Amino acid sequence: MPNLLKPFLRCFSPGGQVTGEQPALHSRDTSATPPSRGASLHSAMGPLAGLAQLQQGKKQSPQPSGREHPAQRISIGQTSAQRSAAAPMSPRPTGLQAPGRLWSPVSKSTPTANTAKPEKLSTWTRVGDKPGGTAAGALYVDGHGQRWLVKGYGNNDMAKSEVLASHLLNAAGAPTAELKLVDLGHEHQGGLGVASRWLDHAQAFDVRNHAHVKSMRQAFVAHAWLANWDSVGLLHDNVVIHRGKAVHIDPGGALEYRAMGGKKGGAFAGEVGELETMRDPAMNRASAAVYGSMTKEEIARGASAVLNLPPATIKNLVSRHGPGSSADRMALSAKLIERQRHIKTWCNAAQPGTSRDTGHTLKALDKKFPVYTGAPGGHRVKNIARFVELGTVTEPPRLPEPALNEHDVESYAAHTMAGVAKLPTAQREAILSYAHLGYEEINASLRAGKPSKTAKALDAAIRNAGCEIPPGTLLSRKIKVSGPFKEQLLNATGKVVQEPAVMSTSTKPDMFTGNVHLKLTVGHGVKGLFLGWGSAPGGDSISRMPGESEIVLSPNTRLYIHKVTETRGGGDKDGFGGDGSWMTHIVHALVLPTR
């Protein structure tokens, strides 16, 4: 393995170390003609210099204004005791973690209960009273100077349930304060208590603040999944804003227990009625003040982090942290998986009509125009620009509507983090090779019909670590094309074409440059690998230009071109085509399923 690749690979390896910031990716291969030699050299030198600095332990260029350096982040995830525990943890979906902690993949072995002994409260120093709430407790400082809010319930299982809820919420993409069990001795009703890491510089949640509410809503499905009826708090005090994100600080009302104590019984069932009741002011006024106006389509789009959580991860977390006997924990795992399935069914029914009505027509296109596996430049192949022409559609399909121009990039990032951590070394190497030094060689081998080992590994990495993008989602790609190539593309309405190379796209229409804008509407079954903020440990980015919000699609991605429109820099209602006088046309295309 080249030495320059090692720092990146250690980012996703158990026990690895990160020095400085993560290596990253720049804009690539947007031209229909090969870049100049000078441009290629310039493109290669940027990543090379960044990797050399990383290898030598030097700091790279500072973060963009308004974004803190990863080393300045305050943990709302794992503790040092948890980091040393034998059982592995699930990848951190939000990128918020303790400095130096690198999340390792979940073990495929049978999960076992957590045997780590809780710290003794008697070794900590009390520094103040507990602010608010009904549970007994106080503020403490541990031996390392870290402040903790300690609560006691007089019920060990209730304490374990709250700690488990924090782990499940974090795994499902809902940032939650770091919680751990602590041995209370004879304090605060004795037995096991819950210690919550104190977050400095946190803001109070303001239900009138649009940004606060938007951040909370991103975690709605996770809270509904865990029946966390009190996710907001009666006075909106169960959540704070920490570094721009809604962070949940008291999940004691999740799972089997009520916030005030006592079990929920049959109210915590296999069906997730909370998807409705937590939005109904007659049932839950405090919760409805935040979630009430969410549409079913909006909820369905935000469910991916919960739906993509592997059953093995759920079982592992419940077995490790859950209350009760082994049989109790197995039953709780089964119920959570059942509730996860119910959410999937609910979301499928809630998708826009097009997701249901157009599925069969898209499947027909997929079947009629299979992926071409020969040499893209062969004498029997007809090309449109750099695309391979697969044929012409005689009956245009109905396209997904409405177009989804909002992206749950945090879920995309969480999926990348979890997926990349599980990849074999060769596939992780391929991601970095494409992102920095090898994209031209990789794409050249694919366009020649002779994919290199790295190209094959990258293809596998995108399929294995990528997430399925919601149908109707809009992705952007700009290309520079001229002469006969441009003429071919502008006259390709009704054609199905195939991109032999890896296709780089963005969630933001204003990214990249070119004179033709590909407006890509995602169909069913399309997978992509997100490389922007949060895709690497510590909330960082695999990409060197995380603002590009890049999603890469697999080689041989197929597009149905349904129309071409002219633009002179004005742009359309979704922001496509607005790139000044340089931009001349928008090519509207539907992305067919990944194969």
Coordinates of C-alpha atoms in Angstrom, one line a residue:
M1 CA 0.0 0.0 0.0
P2 CA 1.4 3.5 -0.8
N3 CA 2.4 5.3 2.3
L4 CA 0.2 8.3 1.3
L5 CA -2.9 6.2 1.6
K6 CA -2.3 5.0 5.1
P7 CA -3.5 8.0 7.1
F8 CA -6.9 7.9 5.3
L9 CA -7.3 4.2 5.8
R10 CA -6.6 4.5 9.5
C11 CA -9.5 6.9 9.8
F12 CA -11.8 4.0 9.2
S13 CA -9.8 1.3 11.0
P14 CA -10.4 0.1 14.6
G15 CA -7.8 1.7 16.8
G16 CA -6.5 4.0 14.1
Q17 CA -5.2 7.5 14.6
V18 CA -5.9 10.7 12.8
T19 CA -3.2 13.3 12.4
G20 CA -4.5 16.7 11.3
E21 CA -7.5 17.0 9.0
Q22 CA -8.7 14.3 6.6
P23 CA -7.6 14.2 3.0
A24 CA -10.2 15.3 0.5
L25 CA -11.5 15.5 -3.0
H26 CA -11.7 18.2 -5.6
S27 CA -13.9 18.7 -8.6
R28 CA -13.2 16.1 -11.3
D29 CA -13.7 15.1 -14.8
T30 CA -16.5 17.4 -15.8
S31 CA -15.3 17.9 -19.4
A32 CA -16.3 15.9 -22.4
T33 CA -12.8 16.4 -23.7
P34 CA -9.6 15.5 -21.9
P35 CA -8.1 18.2 -19.6
S36 CA -4.9 19.9 -20.6
R37 CA -1.6 18.5 -19.2
G38 CA -1.2 21.6 -17.1
A39 CA -4.7 21.3 -15.7
S40 CA -4.0 17.6 -14.8
L41 CA -0.8 18.5 -13.1
H42 CA -2.4 21.2 -11.1
S43 CA -5.3 18.9 -10.1
A44 CA -2.9 16.2 -8.9
M45 CA -0.6 18.4 -6.9
G46 CA -3.3 19.8 -4.6
P47 CA -4.3 16.4 -3.1
L48 CA -0.7 15.2 -3.1
A49 CA 0.4 18.2 -1.0
G50 CA -2.5 17.7 1.4
L51 CA -1.6 14.0 1.8
A52 CA 2.0 14.8 2.4
Q53 CA 1.1 17.2 5.2
L54 CA -1.2 14.6 6.7
Q55 CA 1.5 12.0 6.6
Q56 CA 4.0 14.3 8.3
G57 CA 1.5 15.3 11.0
K58 CA 1.2 18.9 9.8
K59 CA -1.9 21.0 9.9
Q60 CA -3.5 21.6 6.5
S61 CA -5.3 24.7 5.4
P62 CA -7.7 26.0 8.0
Q63 CA -11.4 25.2 8.0
P64 CA -13.7 27.6 6.1
S65 CA -14.9 30.5 8.2
G66 CA -17.5 29.6 10.8
R67 CA -16.6 26.0 11.0
E68 CA -14.5 24.8 14.0
H69 CA -11.4 22.6 13.7
P70 CA -12.2 18.9 14.4
A71 CA -9.9 18.9 17.4
Q72 CA -12.0 21.6 19.0
R73 CA -15.2 19.5 19.0
I74 CA -16.7 18.5 22.3
S75 CA -17.8 14.9 22.6
I76 CA -21.4 14.0 22.7
G77 CA -20.6 10.3 22.0
Q78 CA -18.2 7.8 23.6
T79 CA -16.4 8.0 26.9
S80 CA -12.9 6.7 27.5
A81 CA -14.3 3.7 29.4
Q82 CA -16.6 2.9 26.5
R83 CA -13.7 3.3 24.0
S84 CA -11.8 0.6 25.8
A85 CA -14.7 -1.8 26.1
A86 CA -14.3 -5.1 24.2
A87 CA -17.6 -5.0 22.3
P88 CA -17.4 -2.8 19.2
M89 CA -19.7 0.1 18.6
S90 CA -21.7 1.1 15.6
P91 CA -20.3 3.9 13.4
R92 CA -21.1 7.4 14.6
P93 CA -23.7 8.6 12.2
T94 CA -23.5 12.3 12.8
G95 CA -19.8 12.8 12.9
L96 CA -19.9 14.2 16.4
Q97 CA -17.5 12.3 18.6
A98 CA -14.7 12.5 21.1
P99 CA -11.4 13.8 19.8
G100 CA -9.3 10.9 18.7
R101 CA -12.1 8.4 18.7
L102 CA -12.3 6.5 15.5
W103 CA -15.5 4.4 15.1
S104 CA -15.0 0.8 14.2
P105 CA -17.4 -1.4 12.3
V106 CA -20.0 -3.4 14.2
S107 CA -19.0 -7.0 14.9
K108 CA -20.8 -9.7 13.1
S109 CA -20.4 -12.0 16.0
T110 CA -23.1 -12.7 18.5
P111 CA -23.6 -9.6 20.7
T112 CA -22.8 -10.0 24.4
A113 CA -24.0 -7.9 27.4
N114 CA -21.8 -5.1 28.6
T115 CA -19.6 -6.2 31.5
A116 CA -17.7 -2.9 32.0
K117 CA -18.1 -1.7 35.6
P118 CA -19.6 1.8 36.0
E119 CA -17.5 4.4 37.6
K120 CA -18.1 5.2 41.3
L121 CA -19.7 8.5 42.0
S122 CA -17.7 8.6 45.2
T123 CA -14.6 9.4 43.2
W124 CA -16.2 12.5 41.7
T125 CA -16.6 15.9 43.2
R126 CA -20.0 17.5 43.6
V127 CA -20.0 21.1 42.3
G128 CA -23.6 22.2 42.2
D129 CA -27.3 21.3 42.3
K130 CA -29.2 19.6 39.5
P131 CA -31.0 22.2 37.3
G132 CA -34.6 21.3 37.0
G133 CA -36.3 17.9 36.5
T134 CA -38.0 15.6 38.9
A135 CA -35.2 13.0 39.4
A136 CA -32.7 13.2 42.2
G137 CA -29.2 14.3 41.3
A138 CA -26.5 17.0 41.1
L139 CA -23.7 18.4 39.1
Y140 CA -20.3 16.6 39.4
V141 CA -16.8 16.9 38.1
D142 CA -14.8 13.7 37.4
G143 CA -11.1 13.1 37.9
H144 CA -10.3 14.6 34.5
G145 CA -12.1 17.8 35.1
Q146 CA -15.1 17.0 33.0
R147 CA -18.5 18.1 34.3
W148 CA -21.4 15.6 34.4
L149 CA -25.1 15.9 35.3
V150 CA -25.9 12.9 37.4
K151 CA -29.5 11.6 37.9
G152 CA -30.8 8.8 40.2
Y153 CA -34.0 6.9 39.7
G154 CA -33.8 4.2 42.4
N155 CA -34.3 1.8 39.4
N156 CA -31.3 0.2 37.7
D157 CA -33.3 -0.9 34.7
M158 CA -34.7 2.6 34.1
A159 CA -31.1 4.0 34.2
K160 CA -30.0 1.3 31.7
S161 CA -32.9 2.1 29.4
E162 CA -32.0 5.7 29.2
V163 CA -28.4 5.0 28.4
L164 CA -29.5 2.5 25.7
A165 CA -31.8 5.1 24.2
S166 CA -28.9 7.5 23.9
H167 CA -26.9 5.0 21.9
L168 CA -29.8 4.0 19.7
L169 CA -30.6 7.7 18.9
N170 CA -27.0 8.4 18.0
A171 CA -26.9 5.3 15.8
A172 CA -30.1 6.4 14.1
G173 CA -28.8 9.9 13.3
A174 CA -30.2 11.9 16.2
P175 CA -27.4 13.7 18.0
T176 CA -27.7 12.9 21.7
A177 CA -25.6 13.8 24.7
E178 CA -23.1 11.2 25.9
L179 CA -24.7 9.2 28.6
K180 CA -23.2 6.5 30.8
L181 CA -24.0 4.5 33.9
V182 CA -22.5 5.5 37.2
D183 CA -22.5 3.7 40.6
L184 CA -24.3 6.1 42.9
G185 CA -23.4 4.3 46.1
H186 CA -25.9 5.7 48.7
E187 CA -26.4 9.0 46.9
H188 CA -29.5 10.0 44.9
Q189 CA -31.6 6.9 45.8
G190 CA -28.6 4.6 45.3
G191 CA -27.9 1.9 42.8
L192 CA -27.1 2.8 39.2
G193 CA -27.6 6.3 38.0
V194 CA -27.2 8.2 34.7
A195 CA -24.3 10.6 34.0
S196 CA -24.8 13.0 31.1
R197 CA -21.8 14.9 29.9
W198 CA -22.2 18.6 30.3
L199 CA -22.1 20.6 27.1
D200 CA -20.5 23.9 27.4
H201 CA -21.7 26.9 25.4
A202 CA -25.0 25.2 24.5
Q203 CA -28.0 27.4 23.6
A204 CA -31.6 27.0 24.8
F205 CA -33.9 25.5 22.1
D206 CA -36.2 28.1 20.7
V207 CA -39.4 26.8 19.0
R208 CA -39.7 30.1 17.2
N209 CA -36.3 29.7 15.6
H210 CA -36.7 28.1 12.2
A211 CA -33.1 26.7 12.2
H212 CA -33.7 25.1 15.6
V213 CA -36.9 23.5 14.5
K214 CA -35.4 22.2 11.3
S215 CA -32.6 20.6 13.1
M216 CA -35.0 18.9 15.6
R217 CA -37.2 17.6 12.7
Q218 CA -34.3 15.7 11.2
A219 CA -34.4 13.4 14.3
F220 CA -38.2 13.0 14.4
V221 CA -38.3 9.5 13.0
A222 CA -35.6 8.3 15.4
H223 CA -37.6 9.6 18.4
A224 CA -40.9 8.1 17.0
W225 CA -39.1 4.8 16.5
L226 CA -38.1 4.7 20.2
A227 CA -41.5 6.1 21.4
N228 CA -39.7 9.0 22.9
W229 CA -42.9 10.9 23.6
D230 CA -41.0 13.5 25.7
S231 CA -38.3 14.2 23.1
V232 CA -39.0 17.9 23.1
G233 CA -39.8 18.3 26.8
L234 CA -42.8 20.0 28.3
L235 CA -41.0 23.3 28.3
H236 CA -38.9 22.4 25.2
D237 CA -36.0 21.8 27.6
N238 CA -35.0 18.2 26.7
V239 CA -33.0 19.5 23.8
V240 CA -30.3 22.2 23.4
I241 CA -28.6 23.7 20.4
H242 CA -24.9 22.9 20.4
R243 CA -22.7 24.1 17.6
G244 CA -25.7 24.6 15.3
K245 CA -27.3 21.2 15.9
A246 CA -30.2 20.1 18.1
V247 CA -28.7 17.8 20.7
H248 CA -31.0 15.7 22.9
I249 CA -30.0 15.7 26.5
D250 CA -32.7 13.7 28.3
P251 CA -34.0 10.5 26.5
G252 CA -35.4 9.1 29.7
G253 CA -38.9 8.9 28.3
A254 CA -37.8 6.6 25.4
L255 CA -38.4 2.9 24.9
E256 CA -40.3 1.0 27.7
Y257 CA -40.3 3.7 30.4
R258 CA -42.2 6.9 30.8
A259 CA -40.4 10.1 31.6
M260 CA -41.9 10.2 35.1
G261 CA -41.2 6.5 35.7
G262 CA -43.3 3.4 35.2
K263 CA -43.6 1.3 32.1
K264 CA -45.6 2.1 29.1
G265 CA -46.9 -1.4 28.7
G266 CA -49.0 -2.0 25.6
A267 CA -48.5 1.7 24.5
F268 CA -45.0 0.7 23.4
A269 CA -46.2 -1.6 20.6
G270 CA -44.9 -3.1 17.4
E271 CA -46.6 -0.3 15.4
V272 CA -45.2 3.2 15.5
G273 CA -48.3 5.2 16.2
E274 CA -46.0 8.0 17.3
L275 CA -45.5 9.0 13.7
E276 CA -49.0 10.4 14.0
T277 CA -49.5 11.1 17.7
M278 CA -46.3 13.1 18.2
R279 CA -47.6 15.5 15.5
D280 CA -51.0 15.8 17.0
P281 CA -51.5 18.8 19.4
A282 CA -54.5 17.0 21.0
M283 CA -52.2 14.1 22.0
N284 CA -48.9 15.9 22.6
R285 CA -48.9 19.6 22.5
A286 CA -45.2 20.2 23.2
S287 CA -44.1 17.7 20.6
A288 CA -46.6 19.0 18.0
A289 CA -45.2 22.5 18.4
V290 CA -42.1 21.2 16.7
Y291 CA -43.2 18.3 14.5
G292 CA -46.9 19.2 13.9
S293 CA -46.5 20.7 10.4
M294 CA -44.3 18.0 9.0
T295 CA -45.8 16.3 5.9
K296 CA -45.8 12.6 5.4
E297 CA -43.5 13.0 2.4
E298 CA -41.0 15.0 4.5
I299 CA -41.1 12.4 7.2
A300 CA -40.5 9.6 4.7
R301 CA -37.5 11.4 3.2
G302 CA -36.0 11.8 6.7
A303 CA -36.4 8.1 7.7
S304 CA -33.3 6.7 6.0
A305 CA -31.0 6.8 9.0
V306 CA -33.5 4.7 11.0
L307 CA -34.3 2.4 8.1
N308 CA -30.7 1.8 7.2
L309 CA -29.7 0.7 10.7
P310 CA -28.8 -3.0 10.4
P311 CA -30.7 -5.4 12.7
A312 CA -27.3 -6.7 14.0
T313 CA -26.5 -3.2 15.2
I314 CA -29.8 -2.9 17.0
K315 CA -29.3 -6.3 18.7
N316 CA -25.7 -5.4 19.6
L317 CA -26.6 -2.2 21.3
V318 CA -29.6 -3.6 23.2
S319 CA -27.6 -6.6 24.4
R320 CA -24.7 -4.4 25.5
H321 CA -26.7 -1.6 27.2
G322 CA -30.3 -2.8 27.6
P323 CA -32.2 -3.5 30.8
G324 CA -33.5 -6.7 32.2
S325 CA -32.5 -10.3 31.6
S326 CA -31.0 -11.7 28.4
A327 CA -34.5 -12.8 27.3
D328 CA -35.8 -9.3 28.0
R329 CA -33.2 -7.7 25.9
M330 CA -33.8 -10.2 23.0
A331 CA -37.5 -9.3 23.2
L332 CA -36.7 -5.6 23.1
S333 CA -34.5 -6.0 20.1
A334 CA -37.2 -7.9 18.3
K335 CA -39.7 -5.2 19.0
L336 CA -37.4 -2.4 17.8
I337 CA -36.8 -4.3 14.6
E338 CA -40.5 -4.8 14.2
R339 CA -41.1 -1.1 14.7
Q340 CA -38.4 -0.4 12.1
R341 CA -40.3 -2.5 9.6
H342 CA -43.5 -0.7 10.4
I343 CA -41.8 2.6 9.7
K344 CA -40.7 1.3 6.3
T345 CA -44.2 0.3 5.4
W346 CA -45.6 3.6 6.6
C347 CA -43.0 5.5 4.6
N348 CA -43.7 3.5 1.4
A349 CA -47.3 4.4 1.7
A350 CA -46.5 8.1 2.3
Q351 CA -44.2 8.5 -0.7
P352 CA -45.4 10.9 -3.5
G353 CA -47.8 9.2 -5.9
T354 CA -45.1 9.0 -8.5
S355 CA -43.0 6.7 -6.3
R356 CA -45.9 4.2 -6.5
D357 CA -47.3 5.0 -9.9
T358 CA -44.1 5.2 -11.9
G359 CA -42.3 2.3 -10.4
H360 CA -43.5 -0.2 -13.0
T361 CA -42.6 2.0 -15.9
L362 CA -39.1 2.6 -14.6
K363 CA -38.7 -1.1 -14.1
A364 CA -39.7 -1.6 -17.7
L365 CA -37.0 0.8 -18.9
D366 CA -34.5 -1.0 -16.7
K367 CA -35.4 -4.3 -18.3
K368 CA -35.5 -3.0 -21.9
F369 CA -32.2 -1.2 -21.7
P370 CA -29.7 -3.4 -19.8
V371 CA -26.2 -2.3 -18.9
Y372 CA -23.8 -2.6 -21.9
T373 CA -20.7 -4.5 -20.7
G374 CA -18.5 -4.3 -23.8
A375 CA -15.9 -1.8 -24.8
P376 CA -17.6 1.7 -24.9
G377 CA -15.5 2.6 -27.9
G378 CA -16.1 -0.5 -29.9
H379 CA -17.0 -0.4 -33.6
R380 CA -20.5 -1.7 -32.9
V381 CA -21.2 1.0 -30.3
K382 CA -22.9 4.3 -31.1
N383 CA -21.8 7.1 -28.8
I384 CA -23.5 10.4 -27.8
A385 CA -20.6 12.6 -26.6
R386 CA -18.9 10.3 -24.1
F387 CA -22.0 8.3 -23.4
V388 CA -22.9 5.0 -24.9
E389 CA -26.2 5.0 -26.6
L390 CA -28.4 2.1 -25.5
G391 CA -31.5 2.9 -27.6
T392 CA -34.6 5.1 -28.0
V393 CA -37.7 5.1 -25.8
T394 CA -40.9 4.9 -27.9
E395 CA -43.3 5.6 -25.0
P396 CA -42.0 8.2 -22.6
P397 CA -42.4 7.1 -18.9
R398 CA -44.0 9.2 -16.3
L399 CA -41.3 10.9 -14.2
P400 CA -41.1 11.2 -10.4
E401 CA -43.0 14.2 -9.1
P402 CA -42.6 16.4 -7.2
A403 CA -38.9 16.9 -7.6
L404 CA -37.0 16.6 -4.3
N405 CA -34.5 19.4 -4.2
E406 CA -33.8 19.1 -0.4
H407 CA -31.3 16.6 0.7
D408 CA -30.8 14.8 4.0
V409 CA -27.0 15.1 3.7
E410 CA -26.6 14.1 7.4
S411 CA -28.2 10.7 6.6
Y412 CA -26.0 10.4 3.5
A413 CA -22.9 11.1 5.5
A414 CA -23.9 8.7 8.3
H415 CA -24.4 5.9 5.7
T416 CA -21.0 6.6 4.2
M417 CA -19.3 6.6 7.6
A418 CA -21.0 3.3 8.5
G419 CA -20.4 1.7 5.1
V420 CA -16.8 2.7 4.6
A421 CA -15.8 1.4 8.0
K422 CA -16.9 -2.1 6.9
L423 CA -15.1 -2.0 3.5
P424 CA -12.1 -4.2 2.8
T425 CA -8.8 -2.3 2.5
A426 CA -8.7 -2.5 -1.3
Q427 CA -12.1 -0.7 -1.6
R428 CA -11.1 2.0 0.9
E429 CA -7.9 2.5 -1.1
A430 CA -9.9 2.9 -4.2
I431 CA -12.0 5.6 -2.7
L432 CA -9.0 7.6 -1.8
S433 CA -7.3 6.9 -5.1
Y434 CA -10.3 8.3 -7.0
A435 CA -10.6 11.3 -4.6
H436 CA -7.0 12.4 -5.1
L437 CA -4.5 10.9 -7.4
G438 CA -6.2 8.3 -9.6
Y439 CA -9.5 9.5 -11.0
E440 CA -8.2 10.0 -14.5
E441 CA -6.6 6.6 -14.7
I442 CA -9.7 4.9 -13.2
N443 CA -12.1 6.6 -15.6
A444 CA -9.7 6.0 -18.6
S445 CA -9.7 2.3 -17.9
L446 CA -13.5 2.2 -17.6
R447 CA -14.0 4.2 -20.9
A448 CA -11.6 1.8 -22.6
G449 CA -13.7 -1.2 -21.5
K450 CA -10.8 -2.6 -19.5
P451 CA -11.5 -1.6 -15.9
S452 CA -8.4 -1.6 -13.7
K453 CA -8.3 -3.4 -10.3
T454 CA -8.8 0.0 -8.6
A455 CA -11.7 0.8 -10.8
K456 CA -13.4 -2.5 -10.0
A457 CA -12.7 -1.9 -6.3
L458 CA -14.2 1.6 -6.5
D459 CA -17.3 0.3 -8.2
A460 CA -17.7 -2.3 -5.4
A461 CA -17.1 0.4 -2.7
I462 CA -19.9 2.6 -4.1
R463 CA -22.3 -0.3 -4.2
N464 CA -21.4 -1.6 -0.7
A465 CA -21.0 1.7 1.2
G466 CA -23.4 3.9 -0.8
C467 CA -26.9 4.6 0.2
E468 CA -30.1 4.3 -1.9
I469 CA -31.1 7.9 -2.8
P470 CA -34.8 8.7 -2.5
P471 CA -36.7 8.6 -5.8
G472 CA -37.4 12.1 -7.2
T473 CA -34.2 13.5 -5.7
L474 CA -32.4 16.0 -8.0
L475 CA -28.7 15.7 -8.5
S476 CA -26.5 18.1 -10.5
R477 CA -23.6 17.6 -12.9
K478 CA -22.1 20.2 -15.2
I479 CA -20.0 19.3 -18.2
K480 CA -18.0 21.2 -20.8
V481 CA -18.9 19.9 -24.3
S482 CA -18.4 21.4 -27.8
G483 CA -18.6 20.7 -31.5
P484 CA -20.2 17.4 -32.6
F485 CA -20.2 16.1 -29.1
K486 CA -22.5 18.9 -28.0
E487 CA -24.7 18.5 -31.1
Q488 CA -25.2 14.8 -30.3
L489 CA -26.1 15.5 -26.7
L490 CA -28.6 18.3 -27.5
N491 CA -30.4 16.0 -30.0
A492 CA -30.6 13.1 -27.6
T493 CA -34.1 13.5 -26.3
G494 CA -35.8 10.1 -25.9
K495 CA -32.5 8.3 -25.8
V496 CA -31.2 6.0 -23.0
V497 CA -27.5 6.5 -22.6
Q498 CA -24.8 5.0 -20.3
E499 CA -21.8 6.7 -18.6
P500 CA -19.0 4.2 -18.6
A501 CA -17.0 6.1 -16.0
V502 CA -17.7 7.0 -12.4
M503 CA -20.2 9.8 -12.4
S504 CA -19.5 12.7 -10.0
T505 CA -22.6 14.7 -9.0
S506 CA -23.6 17.3 -6.4
T507 CA -26.6 17.9 -4.3
K508 CA -26.1 21.7 -5.1
P509 CA -27.0 23.0 -8.6
D510 CA -24.5 25.8 -8.2
M511 CA -21.5 23.6 -7.9
F512 CA -18.9 22.9 -10.6
T513 CA -18.7 24.7 -14.0
G514 CA -19.6 23.8 -17.6
N515 CA -21.8 24.9 -20.5
V516 CA -24.3 22.1 -20.3
H517 CA -26.1 21.3 -17.0
L518 CA -27.3 17.8 -16.4
K519 CA -30.4 17.9 -14.3
L520 CA -30.6 14.4 -13.0
T521 CA -33.8 13.1 -11.4
V522 CA -33.2 9.9 -9.4
G523 CA -35.4 6.9 -10.1
H524 CA -35.9 3.9 -8.0
G525 CA -33.0 1.7 -6.8
V526 CA -30.2 4.3 -7.4
K527 CA -27.2 4.1 -5.0
G528 CA -24.6 6.8 -4.5
L529 CA -21.7 7.5 -2.2
F530 CA -21.7 10.8 -0.4
L531 CA -18.2 12.4 0.1
G532 CA -19.1 15.8 1.8
W533 CA -19.1 17.0 5.4
G534 CA -19.6 14.1 7.9
S535 CA -18.4 11.4 5.6
A536 CA -15.1 11.0 7.5
P537 CA -14.4 10.6 11.2
G538 CA -14.8 13.6 13.4
G539 CA -17.5 15.2 11.2
D540 CA -14.9 15.8 8.5
S541 CA -15.1 15.1 4.7
I542 CA -13.6 12.5 2.4
S543 CA -13.7 15.4 -0.1
R544 CA -11.1 18.2 0.0
M545 CA -13.9 20.5 -1.1
P546 CA -16.7 19.4 1.2
G547 CA -18.8 22.3 0.1
E548 CA -19.3 20.6 -3.2
S549 CA -21.6 18.1 -1.4
E550 CA -20.5 15.4 -3.8
I551 CA -22.3 12.1 -4.5
V552 CA -20.5 9.7 -6.8
L553 CA -22.6 7.2 -8.9
S554 CA -21.3 3.8 -10.0
P555 CA -19.7 3.2 -13.4
N556 CA -22.2 2.4 -16.2
T557 CA -24.9 4.6 -14.7
R558 CA -27.8 4.8 -17.2
L559 CA -29.8 7.9 -18.0
Y560 CA -33.0 8.4 -19.9
I561 CA -32.9 11.9 -21.5
H562 CA -36.5 13.1 -21.6
K563 CA -35.9 16.7 -22.7
V564 CA -33.3 19.4 -23.5
T565 CA -34.0 23.1 -22.7
E566 CA -32.1 26.2 -23.6
T567 CA -30.9 28.6 -20.9
R568 CA -28.9 31.8 -21.1
G569 CA -27.9 32.0 -17.5
G570 CA -31.3 32.7 -16.0
G571 CA -31.7 29.2 -14.5
D572 CA -34.9 27.3 -13.7
K573 CA -37.0 27.2 -10.5
D574 CA -34.8 24.5 -9.1
G575 CA -31.6 26.5 -9.6
F576 CA -30.3 24.5 -12.7
G577 CA -28.9 26.4 -15.7
G578 CA -28.1 29.6 -13.7
D579 CA -24.4 29.9 -14.5
G580 CA -24.2 33.1 -16.4
S581 CA -23.8 33.4 -20.2
W582 CA -21.4 30.4 -20.2
M583 CA -24.3 28.0 -19.6
T584 CA -26.3 27.3 -22.7
H585 CA -28.5 24.2 -22.1
I586 CA -30.1 22.0 -19.4
V587 CA -30.3 18.3 -20.2
H588 CA -33.1 16.8 -18.2
A589 CA -32.4 13.1 -17.5
L590 CA -33.8 10.3 -15.3
V591 CA -31.3 8.0 -13.5
L592 CA -32.1 4.4 -13.9
P593 CA -31.5 1.8 -11.2
T594 CA -27.9 0.9 -10.2
R595 CA -26.9 -2.4 -11.8

